[in-house]
Tab-separated table of C-alpha atoms in Angstrom:
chain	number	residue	atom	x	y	z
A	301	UNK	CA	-31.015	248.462	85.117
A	302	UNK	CA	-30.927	250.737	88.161
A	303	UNK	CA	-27.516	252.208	89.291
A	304	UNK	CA	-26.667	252.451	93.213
A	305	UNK	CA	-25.161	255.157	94.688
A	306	UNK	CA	-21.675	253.094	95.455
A	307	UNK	CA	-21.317	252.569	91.568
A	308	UNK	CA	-21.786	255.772	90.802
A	309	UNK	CA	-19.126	257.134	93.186
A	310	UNK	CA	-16.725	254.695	92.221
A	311	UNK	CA	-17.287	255.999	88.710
A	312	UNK	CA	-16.930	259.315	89.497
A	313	UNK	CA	-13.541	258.336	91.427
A	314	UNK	CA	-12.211	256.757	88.295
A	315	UNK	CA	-13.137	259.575	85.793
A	316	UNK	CA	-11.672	262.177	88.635
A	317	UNK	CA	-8.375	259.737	88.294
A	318	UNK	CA	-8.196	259.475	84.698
A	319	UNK	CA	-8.755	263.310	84.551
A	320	UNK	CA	-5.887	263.864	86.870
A	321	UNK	CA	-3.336	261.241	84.875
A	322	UNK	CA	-4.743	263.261	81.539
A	323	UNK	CA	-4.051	266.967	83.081
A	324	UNK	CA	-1.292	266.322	85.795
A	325	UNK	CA	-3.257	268.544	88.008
A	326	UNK	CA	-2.901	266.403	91.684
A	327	UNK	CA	-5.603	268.540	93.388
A	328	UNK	CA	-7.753	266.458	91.032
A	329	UNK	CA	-6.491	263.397	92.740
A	330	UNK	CA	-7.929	264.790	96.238
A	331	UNK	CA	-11.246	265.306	94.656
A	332	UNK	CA	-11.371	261.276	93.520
A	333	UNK	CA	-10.310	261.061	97.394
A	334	UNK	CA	-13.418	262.506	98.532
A	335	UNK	CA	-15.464	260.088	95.718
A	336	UNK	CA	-13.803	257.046	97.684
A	337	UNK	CA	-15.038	258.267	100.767
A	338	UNK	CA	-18.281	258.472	99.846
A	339	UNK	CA	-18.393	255.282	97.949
A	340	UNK	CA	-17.442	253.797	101.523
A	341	UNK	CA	-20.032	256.033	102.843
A	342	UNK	CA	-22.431	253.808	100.282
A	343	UNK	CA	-21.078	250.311	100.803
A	344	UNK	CA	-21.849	251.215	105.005
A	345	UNK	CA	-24.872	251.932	104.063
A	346	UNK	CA	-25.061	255.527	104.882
A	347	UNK	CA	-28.003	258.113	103.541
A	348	UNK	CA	-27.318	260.199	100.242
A	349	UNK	CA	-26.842	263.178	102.433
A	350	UNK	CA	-23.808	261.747	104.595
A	351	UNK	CA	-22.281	260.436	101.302
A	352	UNK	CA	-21.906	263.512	100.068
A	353	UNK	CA	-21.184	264.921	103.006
A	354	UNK	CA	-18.013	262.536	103.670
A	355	UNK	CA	-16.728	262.729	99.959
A	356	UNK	CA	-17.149	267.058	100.626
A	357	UNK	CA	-15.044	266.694	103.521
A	358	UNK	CA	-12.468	264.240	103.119
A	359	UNK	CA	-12.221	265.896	99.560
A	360	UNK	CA	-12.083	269.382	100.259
A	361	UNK	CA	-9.565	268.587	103.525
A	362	UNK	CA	-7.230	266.531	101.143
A	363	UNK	CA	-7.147	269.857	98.732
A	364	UNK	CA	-6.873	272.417	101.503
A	365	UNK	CA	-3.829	269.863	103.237
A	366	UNK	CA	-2.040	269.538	99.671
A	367	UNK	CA	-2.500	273.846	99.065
A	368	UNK	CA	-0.535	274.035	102.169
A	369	UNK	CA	1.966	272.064	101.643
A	370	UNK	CA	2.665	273.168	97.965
A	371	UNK	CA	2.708	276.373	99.420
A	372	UNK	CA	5.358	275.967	102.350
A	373	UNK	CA	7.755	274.154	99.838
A	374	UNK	CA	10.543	276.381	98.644
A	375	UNK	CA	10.473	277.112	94.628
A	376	UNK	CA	13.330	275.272	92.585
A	377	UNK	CA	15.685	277.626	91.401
A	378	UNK	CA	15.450	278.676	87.910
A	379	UNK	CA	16.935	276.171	85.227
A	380	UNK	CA	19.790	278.107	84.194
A	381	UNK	CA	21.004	277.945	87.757
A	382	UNK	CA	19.181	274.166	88.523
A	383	UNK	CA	22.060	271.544	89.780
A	384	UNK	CA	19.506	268.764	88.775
A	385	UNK	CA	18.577	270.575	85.212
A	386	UNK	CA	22.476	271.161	85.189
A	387	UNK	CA	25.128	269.031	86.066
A	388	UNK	CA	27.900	272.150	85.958
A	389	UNK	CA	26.284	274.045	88.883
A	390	UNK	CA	28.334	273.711	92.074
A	391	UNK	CA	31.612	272.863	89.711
A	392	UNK	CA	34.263	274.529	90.378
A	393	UNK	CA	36.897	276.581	88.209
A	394	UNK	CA	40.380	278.034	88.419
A	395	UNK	CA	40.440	281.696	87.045
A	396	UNK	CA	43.512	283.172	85.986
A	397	UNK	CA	42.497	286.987	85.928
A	398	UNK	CA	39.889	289.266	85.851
A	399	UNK	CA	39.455	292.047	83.386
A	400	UNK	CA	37.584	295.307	84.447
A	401	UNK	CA	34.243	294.578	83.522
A	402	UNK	CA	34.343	291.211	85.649
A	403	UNK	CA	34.890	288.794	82.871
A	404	UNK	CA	37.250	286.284	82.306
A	405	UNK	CA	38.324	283.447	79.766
A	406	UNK	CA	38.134	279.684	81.734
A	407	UNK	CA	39.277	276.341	80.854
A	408	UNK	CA	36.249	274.412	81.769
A	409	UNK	CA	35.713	270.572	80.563
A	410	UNK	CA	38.096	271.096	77.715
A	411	UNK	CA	36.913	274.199	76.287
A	412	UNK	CA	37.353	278.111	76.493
A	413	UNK	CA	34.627	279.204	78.155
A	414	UNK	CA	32.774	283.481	79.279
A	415	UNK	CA	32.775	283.532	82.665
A	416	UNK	CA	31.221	286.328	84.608
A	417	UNK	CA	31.515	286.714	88.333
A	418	UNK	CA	28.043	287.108	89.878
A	419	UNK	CA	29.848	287.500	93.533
A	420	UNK	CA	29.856	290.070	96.378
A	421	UNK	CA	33.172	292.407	96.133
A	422	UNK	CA	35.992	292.240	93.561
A	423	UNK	CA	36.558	289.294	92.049
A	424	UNK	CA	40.282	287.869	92.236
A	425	UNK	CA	42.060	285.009	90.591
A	426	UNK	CA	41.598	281.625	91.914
A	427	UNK	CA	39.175	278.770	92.657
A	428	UNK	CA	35.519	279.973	92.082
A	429	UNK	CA	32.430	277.537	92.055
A	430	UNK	CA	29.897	277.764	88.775
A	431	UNK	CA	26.321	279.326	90.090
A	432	UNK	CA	24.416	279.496	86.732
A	433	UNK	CA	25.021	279.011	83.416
A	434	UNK	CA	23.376	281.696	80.704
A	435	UNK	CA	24.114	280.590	77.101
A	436	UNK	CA	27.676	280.011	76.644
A	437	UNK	CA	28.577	281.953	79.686
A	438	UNK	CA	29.422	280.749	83.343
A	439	UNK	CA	28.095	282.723	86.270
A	440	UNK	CA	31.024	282.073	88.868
A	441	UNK	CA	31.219	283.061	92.768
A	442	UNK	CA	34.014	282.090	95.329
């Protein structure tokens, strides 16, 4: 049984997508973008050489257009200071006083919590907003 060149780049789309669901690694899933393109390439009828051609192009385009958009997208902040990893960030807090070292005691949720002021200047007394959370401690800023 002879294979034709559609089949086989329709295989090699599918293993390129399994790959990707296996390794999470989405330039993978431009690759098997290329593979369709040159399985259409087959099914027109088109020579090996423009096949190949078409799946190299469409291919390497997708992974060139996906590099530059990864790259232009801002980095996520780091967990401790995440508001989707946590819910606390952007809270706010009433503190009562300060002590020298820029720490204070806060009520926060029902419990005694550190808090540290991360801020520009002095800190004062009064409504601050939670900016990170490190341990058991509560990075505050007005």
């Amino acid at each position: 049984m002879e294979m034709n060149w559609t089949t086989a780049w329709w295989i090699a789309c599918g293993v390129l997508v399994a790959m990707e669901l296996a390794t999470g690694t989405f330039y993978l899933l431009m690759l098997a973008l290329g593979c369709a393109a040159g399985a259409l390439a087959a099914h027109l009828g088109m020579s090996a050489q423009v096949q190949m051609v078409s799946a190299a192009l469409l291919g390497g385009a997708a992974v060139l257009i996906w590099h530059q958009l990864r790259r232009r997208s801002p980095s996520p902040p780091p967990v401790n200071a995440n508001p989707d990893a946590h819910l606390d960030i952007g809270q706010s807090v009433d503190v009562s006083r300060w002590n020298e070292q820029g720490r204070a005691q806060v009520k926060y949720r029902g419990a005694e919590w550190q808090a540290r002021f991360s801020g520009q200047g002095q800190p004062t007394a009064g409504r601050h907003i939670i900016r990170a959370i490190e341990g058991s401690c509560l990075q505050l800023d007005r």
